[in-house]
Coordinates of C-alpha atoms and ligand atoms in Angstrom, one line a residue:
M297 CA 85.9 114.4 104.2
N298 CA 84.8 110.5 102.8
I299 CA 88.2 108.9 101.3
L300 CA 88.6 106.2 98.3
L301 CA 91.8 104.4 99.4
L302 CA 92.9 101.6 96.6
G303 CA 95.3 98.0 98.0
N304 CA 94.9 95.0 100.1
G305 CA 98.2 95.0 101.7
G306 CA 100.2 96.2 104.8
R307 CA 100.7 99.0 103.9
E308 CA 97.1 100.1 103.3
N309 CA 96.4 98.9 106.6
A310 CA 99.4 101.5 107.8
L311 CA 97.4 104.3 105.8
A312 CA 94.4 103.6 107.0
W313 CA 95.2 103.0 110.4
K314 CA 96.7 106.5 110.1
M315 CA 94.2 107.9 108.2
I316 CA 90.9 107.4 111.1
Q317 CA 93.3 109.4 113.8
S318 CA 92.3 112.6 112.0
N319 CA 88.5 114.1 112.3
K320 CA 88.9 115.7 109.0
L321 CA 88.0 112.2 107.8
K322 CA 84.1 110.6 108.1
N323 CA 84.1 107.5 106.0
L324 CA 86.7 105.7 105.0
Y325 CA 87.1 103.3 102.1
I326 CA 89.1 100.9 101.1
A327 CA 89.2 98.9 97.8
P328 CA 89.6 95.2 98.0
G329 CA 91.4 95.6 101.3
N330 CA 91.7 93.1 103.7
A331 CA 90.3 91.6 107.1
G332 CA 92.7 94.2 109.4
T333 CA 91.1 97.6 107.3
G334 CA 88.1 96.1 107.2
L335 CA 88.2 96.7 111.6
V336 CA 89.1 100.1 110.3
G337 CA 87.0 101.4 107.7
K338 CA 84.5 99.8 104.7
N339 CA 86.3 97.0 102.7
I340 CA 84.6 97.7 98.7
N341 CA 84.8 94.9 96.6
L342 CA 87.0 96.8 93.6
S343 CA 89.6 95.7 91.5
T344 CA 92.1 98.7 91.6
T345 CA 92.2 99.0 87.9
D346 CA 88.9 98.6 87.0
F347 CA 89.1 102.9 86.5
P348 CA 85.1 102.4 85.0
A349 CA 83.9 100.8 88.5
I350 CA 86.1 102.9 90.7
K351 CA 84.6 106.0 89.0
E352 CA 81.0 104.5 89.4
F353 CA 82.2 104.5 93.3
V354 CA 83.3 107.9 93.5
L355 CA 80.0 109.6 91.7
A356 CA 77.6 107.1 94.0
N357 CA 79.9 107.7 97.3
D358 CA 80.7 111.0 97.7
I359 CA 84.7 110.3 97.9
H360 CA 86.2 113.4 98.0
M361 CA 89.9 111.7 97.4
V362 CA 91.4 108.8 96.0
V363 CA 94.7 108.1 97.5
V364 CA 96.8 105.1 95.3
G365 CA 98.5 102.6 97.0
P366 CA 100.0 100.1 94.8
E367 CA 101.8 100.9 92.2
E368 CA 99.8 99.2 89.1
P369 CA 96.7 101.5 88.8
L370 CA 99.1 104.8 88.7
V371 CA 101.1 103.3 85.9
K372 CA 97.8 102.5 84.1
G373 CA 97.1 106.0 84.2
I374 CA 94.0 106.4 87.2
Y375 CA 95.8 110.2 87.6
D376 CA 94.7 110.8 84.3
Y377 CA 91.8 108.9 83.9
F378 CA 90.1 111.1 86.2
N379 CA 91.7 114.3 85.1
N380 CA 90.4 113.5 81.5
D381 CA 86.6 112.8 82.8
G382 CA 84.6 115.8 83.3
Q383 CA 82.4 114.0 86.1
I384 CA 85.6 113.0 88.6
R385 CA 88.1 115.7 87.2
H386 CA 87.2 117.4 90.8
T387 CA 88.0 114.5 92.6
P388 CA 91.6 114.2 93.3
V389 CA 94.0 111.3 92.9
V390 CA 96.7 111.5 95.6
G391 CA 99.8 109.7 92.9
P392 CA 101.6 110.5 89.6
S393 CA 100.2 110.5 85.9
A394 CA 101.2 107.6 84.1
K395 CA 103.8 109.9 82.4
G396 CA 105.4 110.5 86.7
A397 CA 104.4 106.2 87.3
Q398 CA 107.3 105.5 84.6
L399 CA 110.2 106.2 86.9
E400 CA 108.8 103.1 88.5
G401 CA 107.1 101.4 84.7
S402 CA 110.6 102.1 83.3
K403 CA 113.9 101.7 84.2
D404 CA 115.1 102.8 81.3
F405 CA 112.8 106.3 81.7
A406 CA 113.9 106.5 85.3
K407 CA 117.3 105.7 84.6
Q408 CA 117.4 108.8 81.4
F409 CA 115.4 110.8 84.2
M410 CA 118.3 110.7 86.2
K411 CA 120.5 111.3 83.9
R412 CA 118.9 114.5 82.5
H413 CA 119.0 115.8 85.5
N414 CA 122.3 114.9 86.9
I415 CA 120.6 112.3 90.2
P416 CA 123.7 110.4 91.1
T417 CA 122.9 107.0 90.4
A418 CA 125.2 103.7 89.1
R419 CA 126.6 103.8 85.4
Y420 CA 124.0 102.5 82.7
Q421 CA 123.3 101.6 79.1
S422 CA 119.8 99.8 77.9
F423 CA 119.9 97.8 75.2
T424 CA 117.2 95.7 72.9
L425 CA 117.6 92.4 71.2
S426 CA 118.5 94.1 68.0
E427 CA 121.9 95.6 69.3
L428 CA 123.1 92.1 71.4
D429 CA 126.5 92.7 70.5
K430 CA 126.4 96.2 71.3
A431 CA 125.1 95.1 74.9
Y432 CA 127.6 92.2 75.7
H433 CA 130.4 95.3 74.3
F434 CA 129.0 97.1 77.1
M435 CA 129.3 94.3 79.5
E436 CA 133.0 93.6 78.4
Q437 CA 133.3 97.1 79.5
L438 CA 131.9 96.5 82.8
E439 CA 133.2 94.6 86.3
A440 CA 131.4 91.7 87.8
P441 CA 129.0 91.4 89.0
Y442 CA 126.5 92.3 86.7
V443 CA 123.1 94.0 87.4
L444 CA 121.0 93.2 84.0
K445 CA 117.0 95.0 84.9
A446 CA 113.7 94.2 82.8
D447 CA 112.8 98.1 82.0
G448 CA 109.3 97.8 82.7
L449 CA 107.3 96.0 85.9
A450 CA 108.2 92.6 86.8
A451 CA 106.9 91.8 89.9
G452 CA 109.5 92.6 91.4
K453 CA 111.6 89.7 90.2
G454 CA 112.9 91.8 87.0
V455 CA 116.7 92.4 88.5
L456 CA 119.1 90.0 88.1
I457 CA 122.8 90.2 89.7
I458 CA 125.3 87.8 88.0
H459 CA 128.6 86.7 88.6
D460 CA 129.9 85.3 85.5
I461 CA 130.0 87.4 82.5
N462 CA 129.4 84.4 79.9
E463 CA 126.4 83.5 82.2
A464 CA 125.4 87.1 83.0
K465 CA 125.3 87.2 78.7
R466 CA 123.1 84.1 78.4
E467 CA 120.6 85.8 80.9
L468 CA 120.8 89.1 79.0
K469 CA 119.7 87.3 75.6
S470 CA 116.9 85.2 77.3
M471 CA 115.7 88.5 78.9
L472 CA 115.7 90.3 75.8
S473 CA 114.0 87.2 74.1
G474 CA 110.7 87.5 76.0
M475 CA 112.0 86.0 79.3
F476 CA 109.9 88.8 81.7
G477 CA 107.5 89.2 78.7
D478 CA 106.8 92.9 77.3
A479 CA 108.6 94.2 80.3
S480 CA 112.6 92.8 79.8
R481 CA 112.3 93.9 75.5
I482 CA 114.5 96.5 76.7
V483 CA 117.0 95.5 79.3
V484 CA 119.2 98.2 81.4
I485 CA 123.0 97.0 82.1
E486 CA 124.4 98.6 84.9
E487 CA 127.0 99.1 87.6
F488 CA 127.2 97.2 90.4
L489 CA 127.0 99.5 93.3
S490 CA 128.4 98.3 96.9
G491 CA 126.8 99.7 99.5
I492 CA 124.0 99.5 102.1
E493 CA 120.5 100.4 101.3
C494 CA 117.6 102.2 102.7
S495 CA 114.3 104.2 101.6
V496 CA 113.5 107.8 101.4
F497 CA 109.9 108.8 101.1
V498 CA 108.8 112.0 100.0
M499 CA 105.3 113.6 99.6
T500 CA 105.6 116.2 96.4
D501 CA 102.6 118.6 95.3
G502 CA 104.5 118.9 92.5
N503 CA 106.1 122.8 93.7
S504 CA 107.0 122.0 97.4
Y505 CA 108.0 118.6 99.1
K506 CA 108.3 116.4 102.4
I507 CA 110.4 114.0 103.8
L508 CA 109.1 111.7 105.7
P509 CA 111.2 109.3 108.1
V510 CA 113.4 107.2 106.3
A511 CA 113.3 103.3 106.7
K512 CA 115.1 100.4 105.5
D513 CA 113.3 97.2 104.5
Y514 CA 114.8 93.4 105.2
K515 CA 113.9 91.5 101.2
R516 CA 115.3 88.3 101.4
I517 CA 113.5 85.3 103.4
G518 CA 116.4 84.1 105.6
E519 CA 117.9 85.1 108.2
G520 CA 121.5 87.3 107.5
D521 CA 119.8 88.4 104.3
T522 CA 120.1 85.0 102.4
G523 CA 117.7 83.2 100.1
L524 CA 115.3 84.6 97.9
N525 CA 113.4 88.2 97.4
T526 CA 109.9 88.3 98.7
G527 CA 107.9 91.6 98.9
G528 CA 109.5 92.0 102.1
M529 CA 109.8 90.5 105.5
G530 CA 110.2 93.3 108.4
A531 CA 111.7 97.0 108.3
V532 CA 112.7 99.5 110.9
S533 CA 113.3 103.3 111.3
P534 CA 115.3 105.5 111.7
V535 CA 118.4 104.2 110.0
S536 CA 121.7 104.6 111.9
F537 CA 123.8 105.3 108.9
A538 CA 121.2 107.6 107.6
N539 CA 122.4 111.0 109.8
D540 CA 121.6 114.4 109.6
A541 CA 125.1 114.7 107.2
F542 CA 124.2 112.1 105.1
M543 CA 120.4 113.0 104.6
K544 CA 121.0 116.2 103.7
K545 CA 123.2 115.1 100.7
V546 CA 120.2 112.9 99.8
E547 CA 118.1 116.1 100.0
E548 CA 120.6 118.1 98.2
R549 CA 122.0 116.2 95.5
I550 CA 118.9 113.8 95.3
V551 CA 115.3 114.9 96.3
I552 CA 115.0 119.1 95.0
P553 CA 116.7 117.9 91.2
T554 CA 114.2 114.9 91.2
I555 CA 111.2 117.6 92.0
N556 CA 113.0 119.9 89.6
G557 CA 113.1 117.6 87.1
L558 CA 109.9 116.4 87.5
K559 CA 108.6 120.2 87.2
K560 CA 111.3 121.0 84.4
D561 CA 109.9 117.8 82.2
E562 CA 106.6 118.8 82.8
I563 CA 105.1 116.2 84.7
D564 CA 102.3 116.2 86.8
Y565 CA 103.2 114.8 90.0
K566 CA 101.4 114.7 92.8
G567 CA 102.3 112.0 95.1
F568 CA 104.2 109.9 97.4
I569 CA 107.9 109.3 95.6
F570 CA 110.1 106.3 97.4
I571 CA 113.7 106.5 96.7
G572 CA 115.5 103.4 97.0
L573 CA 119.1 104.0 97.9
I574 CA 122.4 102.7 98.4
N575 CA 125.1 104.2 100.6
V576 CA 128.1 104.2 98.8
K577 CA 131.1 105.4 100.9
G578 CA 129.0 107.7 102.5
E579 CA 127.9 108.8 99.0
P580 CA 124.2 108.6 98.3
M581 CA 123.5 107.2 94.9
V582 CA 119.5 106.2 93.7
I583 CA 119.0 102.5 92.8
E584 CA 115.1 102.9 91.9
Y585 CA 112.4 105.2 92.2
N586 CA 108.6 103.9 93.0
V587 CA 106.1 105.5 92.8
R588 CA 104.0 104.8 95.9
M589 CA 105.1 104.0 99.7
G590 CA 106.7 100.8 100.2
D591 CA 105.5 97.9 101.8
P592 CA 106.9 97.0 105.0
E593 CA 108.3 100.3 105.2
T594 CA 104.7 102.1 105.7
E595 CA 104.3 100.1 108.7
V596 CA 107.1 101.9 110.1
V597 CA 106.5 105.5 108.4
M598 CA 103.0 105.3 109.0
P599 CA 103.7 105.3 113.4
R600 CA 106.2 107.7 112.7
I601 CA 104.4 110.7 111.9
K602 CA 102.7 112.5 114.6
S603 CA 100.7 115.1 112.0
D604 CA 97.4 114.7 110.9
L605 CA 97.9 112.7 107.3
I606 CA 94.6 113.7 106.1
D607 CA 96.1 117.1 106.2
L608 CA 98.6 116.2 104.5
L609 CA 97.4 114.5 101.8
E610 CA 95.0 117.7 101.9
G611 CA 98.1 119.9 101.2
I612 CA 99.2 117.4 98.3
A613 CA 95.7 117.5 96.4
T614 CA 95.6 121.2 96.8
Q615 CA 99.0 122.2 95.7
T616 CA 99.6 123.0 99.7
L617 CA 102.0 120.8 101.4
A618 CA 104.1 123.8 102.4
T619 CA 101.6 125.4 104.6
R620 CA 100.8 121.8 106.3
N621 CA 102.9 120.7 109.2
L622 CA 105.0 117.5 109.4
E623 CA 106.0 116.7 113.1
I624 CA 107.9 113.6 113.3
D625 CA 108.3 110.8 116.6
N626 CA 111.6 110.5 117.6
R627 CA 111.6 106.3 118.7
Y628 CA 112.4 103.7 116.7
A629 CA 109.6 102.2 115.3
V630 CA 109.6 98.5 113.8
T631 CA 108.1 95.9 112.0
V632 CA 107.7 92.3 111.9
M633 CA 106.0 90.7 108.8
L634 CA 104.5 87.1 109.8
V635 CA 104.4 85.1 106.4
S636 CA 103.1 81.7 105.5
G637 CA 105.6 78.9 105.3
G638 CA 106.7 78.4 101.2
Y639 CA 106.4 81.3 100.6
P640 CA 107.7 83.5 98.5
G641 CA 107.7 79.9 97.0
D642 CA 104.3 78.2 96.5
Y643 CA 102.2 78.4 100.4
E644 CA 99.1 77.4 101.4
K645 CA 95.6 80.1 102.5
N646 CA 92.7 79.5 104.6
K647 CA 94.9 79.1 107.7
K648 CA 93.1 80.0 111.1
I649 CA 94.8 83.2 112.3
T650 CA 94.6 83.3 116.4
G651 CA 95.6 85.3 119.1
I652 CA 95.5 88.4 117.9
E653 CA 93.1 89.4 120.6
S654 CA 96.6 88.3 123.1
V655 CA 98.9 91.0 121.3
T656 CA 99.6 94.3 123.6
G657 CA 101.7 96.8 123.1
S658 CA 102.2 96.5 119.2
I659 CA 99.9 97.3 116.2
I660 CA 98.9 94.7 114.1
F661 CA 98.7 95.9 110.3
H662 CA 97.0 92.9 108.2
A663 CA 98.5 92.0 104.8
G664 CA 97.0 88.7 103.5
T665 CA 94.2 88.0 105.1
K666 CA 90.3 87.7 105.1
Q667 CA 87.6 88.0 106.5
T668 CA 85.1 85.4 107.0
E669 CA 82.3 85.3 109.0
N670 CA 83.6 84.3 112.5
E671 CA 87.8 84.3 111.8
I672 CA 90.2 85.6 110.2
L673 CA 92.1 83.5 107.9
T674 CA 95.3 84.2 105.9
D675 CA 95.3 84.9 102.2
G676 CA 98.7 85.4 101.2
G677 CA 102.3 85.2 101.8
R678 CA 102.9 88.3 104.1
V679 CA 99.6 87.5 106.4
M680 CA 100.7 90.0 109.2
A681 CA 103.3 93.0 110.0
I682 CA 103.7 93.9 113.9
S683 CA 104.4 97.4 114.7
S684 CA 106.1 98.3 117.7
F685 CA 107.9 101.4 119.0
G686 CA 111.2 101.7 121.3
N687 CA 113.6 104.0 123.1
T688 CA 116.1 101.9 121.1
K689 CA 115.8 99.8 117.6
N690 CA 116.4 96.6 120.0
E691 CA 113.4 97.6 122.8
A692 CA 111.2 98.1 119.7
L693 CA 112.2 94.7 118.3
A694 CA 111.7 92.7 121.7
L695 CA 107.9 93.7 121.6
S696 CA 107.4 93.0 117.6
Y697 CA 109.3 89.3 118.7
K698 CA 107.2 88.9 122.0
N699 CA 103.6 89.8 119.8
A700 CA 105.1 87.2 116.9
E701 CA 105.3 84.7 119.4
K702 CA 101.5 84.8 120.2
I703 CA 99.4 84.6 116.8
K704 CA 99.5 82.1 115.7
F705 CA 98.6 80.0 112.6
D706 CA 99.4 76.8 110.1
K707 CA 103.1 77.7 109.1
K708 CA 104.1 80.6 110.7
Y709 CA 107.4 81.7 109.5
Y710 CA 109.1 85.4 110.4
R711 CA 112.9 86.5 110.2
K712 CA 114.1 86.7 113.7
D713 CA 117.1 89.2 112.8
I714 CA 115.0 92.2 111.3
G715 CA 118.0 95.4 111.9
F716 CA 120.3 93.6 112.2
D717 CA 123.0 95.4 110.3
L718 CA 122.4 98.5 111.6
D719 CA 123.4 100.0 115.0
Ligands
AMP979 P1 115.3 97.3 92.0 O1 114.3 96.2 91.6 O2 115.8 98.2 90.9 O3 114.8 97.5 93.4 O4 116.3 95.9 92.3 C1 116.6 95.3 93.1 C2 117.4 95.0 94.0 O5 118.3 94.8 93.5 C3 118.2 96.4 95.1 O6 117.2 96.8 96.2 C4 119.5 96.3 95.1 O7 119.6 95.6 96.2 C5 119.6 95.2 93.9 N1 120.2 95.9 93.2 C6 119.6 97.5 92.2 N2 120.1 97.9 91.3 C7 122.0 97.6 92.1 C8 123.4 98.3 91.7 N3 123.6 98.9 90.2 N4 123.8 97.9 92.5 C9 124.1 96.8 93.1 N5 122.7 96.2 93.4 C10 121.5 96.6 92.7
LIG980 N1 109.9 97.6 100.1 C1 110.1 97.3 99.1 C2 108.7 97.7 98.3 O1 107.4 98.2 98.6 O2 108.7 97.9 97.2

C-alpha cells in the first residue's frame, strides 16, 4: 500500500516509524515531514492544507490512503474534499469529516455535543459580545477560578483560567471583542474542574472503536508544571490512576456515548478521537475533544502498540475495525522533548544537532528539525522527542534522560521531571 501522511511533527515521525514496521506498506510519503520522517519515508514539499496539490500528488503517485496528523486540514475539510471529488473519492482519508472536526474546531459545538449525549463535562454557557451582561451574570453564579475558552482554534492559547472575577470580566470582554480574532467571537465560560488530567485515544470507523494506550502529557515549560503552556514537553503511558475501574467508567460514560452520538448526529467520522479527560475524585469528565492524535502522546502510544498500525488504519477506512487486532505492550513508555532555549517564546532556529548516532536504547522522534546536505538543524521550538521503554516508569525515564544528555544543540532545554506527579 502507498500511504501519504500529512504533518511535520514528532507525532508524524512516530506514526511513520510505526507504519514502516508493517509489511503492508510499499511507499510512505510525508508532507511536508521533517528530518526524522525523511529517514523512514520520502518527504514531499506540500502544504497540508493545499488540497488541490494533495489531490494531484495522490493521483500521480497511486496513493491508497491519506492519513492526517494535525487538525487544521481536518477542520478545513480534507475528508469532504476527497469525498466530493469523483477522481479521489475512492482514496480513503483517515480523519473525520469537517462536521466531525468541529469537535475540536469549535468548543461550543463540542460542549453542545456532550450535553446532547449526556457525556460528563463541566457546566457551561456560551456567549457573544451582544450578550455580555448575561455572560457577567452567569460568571457571578460560578465560583473562582473562571475558565474562558475561545470557541475556535487559537493555536493552543485560547483558554484563560482567571481567579479574580473583575479581571475575568475584562478578559471576557476583550476576547469577545476579537482578542483571538474570529476564534473568540464566541466564548465558552465553564465551571473549573479540579483534578489530574490524562489523554485517551480512540480509533473509530464510525461503528466500532478501539481504545489505544492512555497517556499523560506535560504541557508547561517549567518543572513542577509551572510557566507558560507549550505544545507538550513529554509524556508517559500508562497512567497510574487510569486503572481498570477508571477506564471502565471512561468507556461506558464517555467513549460509547461519543461513538453513538456521532452516529445519531449523522457525523461521518473515521479516524482518531483524542479525549482530554480530568479525574475529578475518581470520576472522569471531558475537558476537550481533539480530532487527531496528541503530540507528544503519540510518541509513547505508538511504541506501545504491538499490532500492525496499517492493518488498523485499513480497518478504519473500510469500516472493518472490529475484525482487526490491537495488542498492547505492557511496558512503560515515556518521552522527553528537547526544545530550543526560549521556547515557547522567541527562540532561534538552524542550530546544528549532534550526538544522534550515540543514542542507544531509546527511539528518537524528530519534531522541529530539517536536513541540509550533511547536517541536521533545529527548525522549531520542539526539536526532538526521546522515547524509551522500561519495566517501570523510572527505568524508562532514566534511559530517555541518559540519551537526552548525548544529543547536543545550542540552548537545548528539557524538563527533568516528566511523570513527577504519577506513581
Ligand atoms: P483545552 O484547550 O480545552 O485543552 O484547555 C487547556 C487546558 O486548560 C486544559 O488542558 C486544562 O488544563 C485546562 N482546563 C480547560 N478547561 C478546564 C476546566 N473546566 N477546569 C479546569 N481546567 C481546565
Ligand atoms: N498534547 C496535547 C495535544 O496534542 O494537543
